[in-house]
Coordinates of C-alpha atoms in Angstrom, one line a residue:
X1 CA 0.0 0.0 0.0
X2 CA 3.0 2.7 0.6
X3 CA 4.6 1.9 -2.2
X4 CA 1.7 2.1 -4.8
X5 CA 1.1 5.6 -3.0
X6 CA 4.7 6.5 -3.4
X7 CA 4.6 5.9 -6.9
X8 CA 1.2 7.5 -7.6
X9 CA 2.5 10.6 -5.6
X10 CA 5.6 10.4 -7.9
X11 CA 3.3 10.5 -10.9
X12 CA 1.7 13.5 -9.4
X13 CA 4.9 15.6 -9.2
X14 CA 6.1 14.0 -12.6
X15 CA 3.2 15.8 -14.3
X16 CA 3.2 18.9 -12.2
X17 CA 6.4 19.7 -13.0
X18 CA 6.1 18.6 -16.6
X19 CA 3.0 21.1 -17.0
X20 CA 5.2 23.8 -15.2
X21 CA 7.6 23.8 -17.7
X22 CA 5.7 23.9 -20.5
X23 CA 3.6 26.6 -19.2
X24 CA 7.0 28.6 -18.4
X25 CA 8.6 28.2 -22.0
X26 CA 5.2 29.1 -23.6
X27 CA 4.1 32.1 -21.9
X28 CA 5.9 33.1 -18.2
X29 CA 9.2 33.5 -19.4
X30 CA 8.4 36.3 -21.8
X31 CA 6.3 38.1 -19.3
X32 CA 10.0 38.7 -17.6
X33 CA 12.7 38.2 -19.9
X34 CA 12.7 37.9 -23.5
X35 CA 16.1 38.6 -25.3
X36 CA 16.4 41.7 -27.1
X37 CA 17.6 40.0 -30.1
X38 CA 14.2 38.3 -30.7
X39 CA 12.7 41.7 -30.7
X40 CA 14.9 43.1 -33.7
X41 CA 13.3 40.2 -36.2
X42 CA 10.2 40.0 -38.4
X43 CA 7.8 43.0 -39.6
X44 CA 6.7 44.0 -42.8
X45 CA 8.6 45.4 -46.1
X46 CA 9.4 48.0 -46.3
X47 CA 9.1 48.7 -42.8
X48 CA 7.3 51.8 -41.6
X49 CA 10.9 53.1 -39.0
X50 CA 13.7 51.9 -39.0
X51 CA 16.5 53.0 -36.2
X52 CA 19.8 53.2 -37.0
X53 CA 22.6 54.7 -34.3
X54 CA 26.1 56.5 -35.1
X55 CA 27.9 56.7 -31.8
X56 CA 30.9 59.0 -33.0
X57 CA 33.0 62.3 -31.4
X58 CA 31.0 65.3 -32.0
X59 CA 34.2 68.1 -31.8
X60 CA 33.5 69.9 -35.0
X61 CA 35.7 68.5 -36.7
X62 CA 35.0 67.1 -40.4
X63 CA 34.2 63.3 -39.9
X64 CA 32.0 60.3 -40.4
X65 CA 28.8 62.0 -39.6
X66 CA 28.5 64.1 -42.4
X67 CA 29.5 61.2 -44.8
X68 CA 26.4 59.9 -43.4
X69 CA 24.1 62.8 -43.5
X70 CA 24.2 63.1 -46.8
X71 CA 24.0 59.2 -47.5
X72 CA 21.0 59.9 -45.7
X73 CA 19.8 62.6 -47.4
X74 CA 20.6 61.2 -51.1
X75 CA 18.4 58.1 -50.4
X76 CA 15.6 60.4 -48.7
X77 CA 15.4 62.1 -52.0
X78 CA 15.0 59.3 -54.3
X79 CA 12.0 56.5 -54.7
X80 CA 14.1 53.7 -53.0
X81 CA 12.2 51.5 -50.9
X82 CA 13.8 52.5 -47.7
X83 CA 13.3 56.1 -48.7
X84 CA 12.5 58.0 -45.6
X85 CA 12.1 55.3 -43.4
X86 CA 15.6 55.4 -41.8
X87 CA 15.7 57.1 -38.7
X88 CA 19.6 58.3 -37.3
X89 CA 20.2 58.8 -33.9
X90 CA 23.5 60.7 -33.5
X91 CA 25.4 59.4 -29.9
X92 CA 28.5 61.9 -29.2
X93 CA 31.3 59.4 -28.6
X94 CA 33.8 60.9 -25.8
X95 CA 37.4 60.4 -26.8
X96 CA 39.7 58.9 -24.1
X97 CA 37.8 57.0 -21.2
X98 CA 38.1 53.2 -20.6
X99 CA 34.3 52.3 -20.2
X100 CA 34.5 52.0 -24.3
X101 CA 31.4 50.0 -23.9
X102 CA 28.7 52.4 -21.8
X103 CA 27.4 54.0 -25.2
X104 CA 26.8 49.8 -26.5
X105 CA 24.9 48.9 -23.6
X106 CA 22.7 52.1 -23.7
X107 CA 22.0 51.7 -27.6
X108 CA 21.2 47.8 -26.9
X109 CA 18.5 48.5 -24.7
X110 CA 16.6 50.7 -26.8
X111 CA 14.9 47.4 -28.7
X112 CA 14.2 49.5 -31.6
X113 CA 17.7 49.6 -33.3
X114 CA 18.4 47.3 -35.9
X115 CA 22.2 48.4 -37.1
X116 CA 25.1 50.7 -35.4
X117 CA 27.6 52.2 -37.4
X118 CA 30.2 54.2 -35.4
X119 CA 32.8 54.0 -32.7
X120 CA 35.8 55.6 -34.0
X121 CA 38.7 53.9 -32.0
X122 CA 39.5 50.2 -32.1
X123 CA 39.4 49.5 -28.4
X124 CA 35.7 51.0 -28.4
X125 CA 34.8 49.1 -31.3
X126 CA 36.0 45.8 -30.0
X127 CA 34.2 46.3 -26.5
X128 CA 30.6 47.4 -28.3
X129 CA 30.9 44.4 -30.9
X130 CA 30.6 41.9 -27.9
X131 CA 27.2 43.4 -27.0
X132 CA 25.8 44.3 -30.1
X133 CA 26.7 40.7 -30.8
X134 CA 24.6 39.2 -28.1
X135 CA 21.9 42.0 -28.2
X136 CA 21.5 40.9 -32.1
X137 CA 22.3 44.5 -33.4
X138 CA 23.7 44.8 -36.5
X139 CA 27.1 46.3 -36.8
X140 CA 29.7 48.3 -39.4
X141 CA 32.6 49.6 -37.4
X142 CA 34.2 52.1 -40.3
X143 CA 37.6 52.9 -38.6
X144 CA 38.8 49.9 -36.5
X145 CA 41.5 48.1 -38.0
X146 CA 42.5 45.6 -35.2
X147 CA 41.7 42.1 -36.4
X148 CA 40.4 40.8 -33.0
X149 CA 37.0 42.8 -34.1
X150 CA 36.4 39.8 -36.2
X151 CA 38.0 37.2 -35.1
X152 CA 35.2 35.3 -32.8
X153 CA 33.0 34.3 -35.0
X154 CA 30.2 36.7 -34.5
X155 CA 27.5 36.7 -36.9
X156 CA 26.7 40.6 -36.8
X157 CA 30.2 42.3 -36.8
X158 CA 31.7 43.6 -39.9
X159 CA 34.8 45.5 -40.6
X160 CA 34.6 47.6 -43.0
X161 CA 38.7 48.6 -43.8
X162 CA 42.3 46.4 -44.1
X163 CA 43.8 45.6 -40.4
X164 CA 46.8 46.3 -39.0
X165 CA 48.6 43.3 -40.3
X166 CA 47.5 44.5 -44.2
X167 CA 48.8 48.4 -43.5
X168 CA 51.8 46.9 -41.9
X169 CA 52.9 44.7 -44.9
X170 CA 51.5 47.5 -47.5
X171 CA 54.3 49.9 -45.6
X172 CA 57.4 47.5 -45.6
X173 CA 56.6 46.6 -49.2
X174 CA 56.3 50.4 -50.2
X175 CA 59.6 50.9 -47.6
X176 CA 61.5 48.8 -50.6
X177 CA 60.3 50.4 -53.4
X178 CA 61.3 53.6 -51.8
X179 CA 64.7 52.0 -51.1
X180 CA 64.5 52.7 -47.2
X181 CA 66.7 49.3 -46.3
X182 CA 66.9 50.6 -42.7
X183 CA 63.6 51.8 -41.0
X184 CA 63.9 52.4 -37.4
X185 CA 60.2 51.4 -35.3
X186 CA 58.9 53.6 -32.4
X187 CA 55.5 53.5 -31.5
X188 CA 53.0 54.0 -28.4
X189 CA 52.3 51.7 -25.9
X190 CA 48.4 50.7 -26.7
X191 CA 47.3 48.2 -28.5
X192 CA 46.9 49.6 -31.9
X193 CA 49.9 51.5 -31.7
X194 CA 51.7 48.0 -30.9
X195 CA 49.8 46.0 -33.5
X196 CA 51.2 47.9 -36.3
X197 CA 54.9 47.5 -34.5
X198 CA 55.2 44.2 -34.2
X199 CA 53.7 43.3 -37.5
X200 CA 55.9 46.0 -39.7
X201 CA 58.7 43.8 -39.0
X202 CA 57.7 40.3 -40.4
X203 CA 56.9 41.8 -43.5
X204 CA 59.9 44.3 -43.4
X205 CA 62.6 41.7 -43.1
X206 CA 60.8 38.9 -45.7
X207 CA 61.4 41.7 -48.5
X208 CA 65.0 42.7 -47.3
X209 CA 64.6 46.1 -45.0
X210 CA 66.1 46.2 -41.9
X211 CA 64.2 47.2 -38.7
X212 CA 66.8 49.5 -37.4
X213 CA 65.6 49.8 -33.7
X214 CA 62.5 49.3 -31.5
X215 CA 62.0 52.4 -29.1
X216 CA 58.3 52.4 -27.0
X217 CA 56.9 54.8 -24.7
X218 CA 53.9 55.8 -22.6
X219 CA 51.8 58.2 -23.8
X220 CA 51.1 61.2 -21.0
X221 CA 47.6 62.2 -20.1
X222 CA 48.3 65.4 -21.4
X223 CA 50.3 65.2 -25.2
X224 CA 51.2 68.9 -25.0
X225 CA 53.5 68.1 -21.7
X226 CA 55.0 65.0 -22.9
X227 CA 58.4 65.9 -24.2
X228 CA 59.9 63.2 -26.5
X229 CA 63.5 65.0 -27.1
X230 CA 65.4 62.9 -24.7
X231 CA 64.1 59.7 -26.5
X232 CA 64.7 60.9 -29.6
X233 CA 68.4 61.7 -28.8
X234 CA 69.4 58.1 -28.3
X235 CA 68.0 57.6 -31.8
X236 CA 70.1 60.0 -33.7
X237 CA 73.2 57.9 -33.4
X238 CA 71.1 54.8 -35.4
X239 CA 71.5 55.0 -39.1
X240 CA 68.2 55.1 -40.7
X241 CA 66.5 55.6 -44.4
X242 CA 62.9 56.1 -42.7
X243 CA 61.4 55.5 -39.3
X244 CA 57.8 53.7 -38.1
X245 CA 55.7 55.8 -36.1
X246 CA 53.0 53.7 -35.1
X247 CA 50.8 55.8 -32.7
X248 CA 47.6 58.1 -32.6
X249 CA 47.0 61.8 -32.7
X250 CA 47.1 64.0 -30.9
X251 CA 50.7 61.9 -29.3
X252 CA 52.3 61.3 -32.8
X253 CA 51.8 65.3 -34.1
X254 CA 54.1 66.1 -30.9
X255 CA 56.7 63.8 -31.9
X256 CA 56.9 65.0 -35.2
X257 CA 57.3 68.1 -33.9
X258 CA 59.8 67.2 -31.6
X259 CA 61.4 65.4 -34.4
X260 CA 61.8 68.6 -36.4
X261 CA 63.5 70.2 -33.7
X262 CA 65.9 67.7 -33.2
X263 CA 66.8 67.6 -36.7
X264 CA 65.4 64.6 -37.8
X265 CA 64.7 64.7 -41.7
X266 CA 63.8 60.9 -42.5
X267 CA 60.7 60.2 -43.9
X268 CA 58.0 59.1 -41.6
X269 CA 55.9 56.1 -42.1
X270 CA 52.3 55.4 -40.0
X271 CA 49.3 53.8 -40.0
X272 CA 45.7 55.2 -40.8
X273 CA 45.3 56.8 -37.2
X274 CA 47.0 59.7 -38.7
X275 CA 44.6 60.0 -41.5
X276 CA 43.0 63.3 -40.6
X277 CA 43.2 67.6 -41.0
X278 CA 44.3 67.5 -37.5
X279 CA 48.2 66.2 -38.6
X280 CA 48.7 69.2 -40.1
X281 CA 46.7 71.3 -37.7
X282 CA 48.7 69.7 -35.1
X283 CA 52.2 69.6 -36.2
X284 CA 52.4 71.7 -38.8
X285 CA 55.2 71.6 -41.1
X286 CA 56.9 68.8 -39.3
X287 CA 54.1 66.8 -41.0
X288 CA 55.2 67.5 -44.4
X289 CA 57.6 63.9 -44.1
X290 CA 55.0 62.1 -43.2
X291 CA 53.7 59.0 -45.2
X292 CA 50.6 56.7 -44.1
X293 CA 48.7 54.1 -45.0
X294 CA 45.1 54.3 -45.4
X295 CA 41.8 52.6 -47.1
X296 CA 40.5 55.9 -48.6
X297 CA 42.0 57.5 -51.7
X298 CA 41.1 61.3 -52.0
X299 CA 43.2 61.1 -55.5
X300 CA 40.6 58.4 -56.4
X301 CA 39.7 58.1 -60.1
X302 CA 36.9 55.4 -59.6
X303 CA 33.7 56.7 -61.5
X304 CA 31.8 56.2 -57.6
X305 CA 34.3 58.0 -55.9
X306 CA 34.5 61.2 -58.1
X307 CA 30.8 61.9 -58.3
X308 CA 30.6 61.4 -54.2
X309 CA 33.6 64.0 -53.6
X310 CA 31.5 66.4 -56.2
X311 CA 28.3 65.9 -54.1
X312 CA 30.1 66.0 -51.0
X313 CA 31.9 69.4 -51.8
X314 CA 28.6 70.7 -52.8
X315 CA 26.8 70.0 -49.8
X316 CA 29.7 71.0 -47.5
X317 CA 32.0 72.9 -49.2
X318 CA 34.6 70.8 -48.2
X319 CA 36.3 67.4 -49.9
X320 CA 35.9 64.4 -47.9
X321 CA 38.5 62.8 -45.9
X322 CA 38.5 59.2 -44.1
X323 CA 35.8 59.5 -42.1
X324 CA 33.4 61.3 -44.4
X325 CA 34.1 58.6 -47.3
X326 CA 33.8 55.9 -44.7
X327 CA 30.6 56.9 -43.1
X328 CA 29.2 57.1 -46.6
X329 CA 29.9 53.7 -47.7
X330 CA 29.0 52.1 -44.2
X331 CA 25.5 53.8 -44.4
X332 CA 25.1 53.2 -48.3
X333 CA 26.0 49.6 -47.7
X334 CA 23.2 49.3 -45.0
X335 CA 21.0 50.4 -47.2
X336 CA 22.0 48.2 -50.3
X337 CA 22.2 44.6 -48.3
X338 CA 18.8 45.7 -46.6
X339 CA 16.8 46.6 -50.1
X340 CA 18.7 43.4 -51.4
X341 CA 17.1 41.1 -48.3
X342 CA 13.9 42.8 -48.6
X343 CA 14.9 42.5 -44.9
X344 CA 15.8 44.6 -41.9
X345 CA 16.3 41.7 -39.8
X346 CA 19.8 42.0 -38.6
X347 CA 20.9 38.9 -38.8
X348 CA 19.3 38.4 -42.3
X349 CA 21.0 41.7 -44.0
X350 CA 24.1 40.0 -42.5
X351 CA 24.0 36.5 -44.4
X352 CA 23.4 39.2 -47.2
X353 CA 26.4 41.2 -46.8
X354 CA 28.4 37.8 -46.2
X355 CA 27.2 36.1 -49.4
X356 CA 27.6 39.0 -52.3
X357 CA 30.1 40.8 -53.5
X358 CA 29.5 44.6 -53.2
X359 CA 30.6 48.0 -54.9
X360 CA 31.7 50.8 -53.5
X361 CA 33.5 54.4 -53.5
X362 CA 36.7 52.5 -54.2
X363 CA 36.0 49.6 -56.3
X364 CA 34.2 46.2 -55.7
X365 CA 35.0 44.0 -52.1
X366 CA 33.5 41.2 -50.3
X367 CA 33.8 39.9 -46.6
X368 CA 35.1 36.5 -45.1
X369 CA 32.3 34.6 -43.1
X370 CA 33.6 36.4 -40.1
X371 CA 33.3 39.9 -41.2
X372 CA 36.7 41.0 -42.3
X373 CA 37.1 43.0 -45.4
X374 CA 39.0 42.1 -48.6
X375 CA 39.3 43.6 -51.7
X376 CA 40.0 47.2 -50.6
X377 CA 43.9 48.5 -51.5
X378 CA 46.0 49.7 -49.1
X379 CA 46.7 53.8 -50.2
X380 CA 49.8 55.2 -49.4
X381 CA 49.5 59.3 -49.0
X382 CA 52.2 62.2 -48.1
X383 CA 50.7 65.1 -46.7
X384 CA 51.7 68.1 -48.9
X385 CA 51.5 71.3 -46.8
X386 CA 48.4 70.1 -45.4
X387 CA 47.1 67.9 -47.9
X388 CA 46.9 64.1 -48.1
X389 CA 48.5 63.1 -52.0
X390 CA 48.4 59.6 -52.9
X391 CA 51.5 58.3 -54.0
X392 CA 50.9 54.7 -54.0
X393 CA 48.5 51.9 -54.2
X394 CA 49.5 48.6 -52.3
X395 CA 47.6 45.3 -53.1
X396 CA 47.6 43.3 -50.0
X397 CA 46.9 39.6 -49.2
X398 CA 43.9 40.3 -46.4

């Protein structure tokens, strides 16, 4: 008699806690918690809004958002199906900090956004991609070039210009053809400025140029009190056809300028972080050695390219630079893998942007099923008295 009750008691709580479940995964678990990354899927097409944010530094300066304004305001003009049903919400990005990812976890919570194109600095793209990632967001970083962005295997981060590794072997390959055998390496201690460092090397000595030295320092809180002259003086004695200065601005314009006044006249060779106005704002004439690598060609004779800078100079009376040309294409390409998906489903317009080849300012490129770029030269520019000239064009195995 106990032990047919047992079991019938058993029974009892069996089914009870069967029913429980089901009734859980059915209906209570979304009256608490449903992911956000449900949320973003299904609707009609077209849709009737769709949010889009550009978390980027708002300091005046010529930059991405204006590429994208008038992205915007092309497509808002013509009878595209996404025509006027694109709505930008504009995040000012601080520069500096360390909580890079504070603007990612505000932007994920708003369940309304379906891409994010923005964060200007590597470290802050690499921290946001995690979230918008798990928050199923969307997302074009147009800037970041280290190649931990996409290298976990998320489905909904895209890199949208050559990494470090690409720049690095475009320089030491345009370091020959110069005939700089002996190029000297200082850079800043954070990671980009390192990543560029220690790959410039590899690729320098497989083509036959020297890496003269390696000299590293700490960047002060405040660039205009950090005085690099007594570093610099231990490198005068090294004989050298060009130095590496892998760093960011505003850190490398005061080394240039400290370079000038300790005489230095070698050429200079950096990465894209010098890409801007603000070199020459910054340092002046002691810019005027400088070489770089960069995605963006503003010598560009590409039929896309040429009729952008027009309508760009038009609207702004200004010519585009990196981030204007950048933020263009990222918000274009949006646009272009959405209409093509019929489709603002994020992960959907990504198994788009993954499967088709694509045209843009510079030419036709693809991405790898992890979201790196390839296809996209490697430009090499001088700055000219304050302007950028390309001087070479650097196919690179990406």
């Amino acid at each position: 008699m106990t032990r047919t009750f047992a079991l019938w008691l058993l029974r009892i709580l069996l089914a009870i806690a069967v029913i429980g479940g089901v009734t859980y995964w059915l209906v209570a678990r979304d009256m608490y918690y449903r992911p956000t990354a449900a949320l973003r899927t299904g609707g009609q097409w077209p849709p009737d809004n769709v949010k889009v944010v550009v978390p980027w530094p708002q300091d005046g300066r010529m930059s991405l958002i204006e590429g994208v304004t008038l992205a915007i305001e092309e497509l808002n003009r013509s009878n595209r199906p996404l025509a006027n049903r694109i709505r930008v919400q504009l995040i000012d990005e601080p520069v500096g900090g360390t909580d890079h990812g504070a603007i990612a976890r505000r932007v994920a919570a708003d369940r309304e956004v379906k891409a994010v194109i923005g964060h200007e600095a590597s470290e802050a793209a690499i921290q946001s991609a995690v979230t918008y990632e798990g928050e199923g967001i969307l997302y074009l970083s147009p800037k970041a070039t280290l190649s931990r962005l996409t290298e976990h295997g998320f489905q909904l981060v895209f890199r949208l210009v050559p990494d470090d590794e690409s720049f690095a072997q475009a320089l030491a390959h345009f370091a020959l053809t110069q005939g700089w055998k002996r190029v000297g390496v200082l850079y800043g201690r954070f990671e980009q400025g390192e990543a560029l460092a220690r790959w410039f090397p590899h690729y320098a000595i497989s083509q036959g140029v020297v890496p003269a030295y390696f000299r590293s320092y700490l960047p002060a809180a405040d660039y205009r009190q950090h005085d690099f002259r007594q570093m610099l003086s231990t490198m005068r004695t090294e004989t050298t056809d060009a130095i590496l200065l892998s760093d960011q601005l505003p850190w490398a314009a005061k080394v240039l300028v400290d370079m000038q006044a300790m005489g230095f006249t070698q050429p200079v060779l950096a990465g894209d972080k010098l890409d801007s106005s603000d070199a020459w704002r910054l340092a002046g004439k002691a810019a005027n050695n400088l070489y770089l690598a960069s995605a963006v060609d503003p010598d560009s004779q590409h039929a896309e390219y040429l009729a952008f800078r027009q309508r760009f100079f038009d609207r702004f009376k200004s010519y585009p630079g990196y981030g204007s040309s950048q933020g263009y294409e990222a918000f274009r390409l949006f646009v272009d893998a959405a209409e093509k998906s019929q489709s603002v489903d994020p992960i959907v317009v990504a198994t788009t942007l993954k499967t088709n080849e694509w045209t843009g300012l510079f030419g036709p490129f693809k991405f790898s099923t992890d979201g790196a770029i390839s296809g996209r030269s490697v430009i090499i520019k001088r700055m000219l008295d304050g302007v950028f000239k390309t001087v070479a064009e650097e196919e690179v195995s990406q």
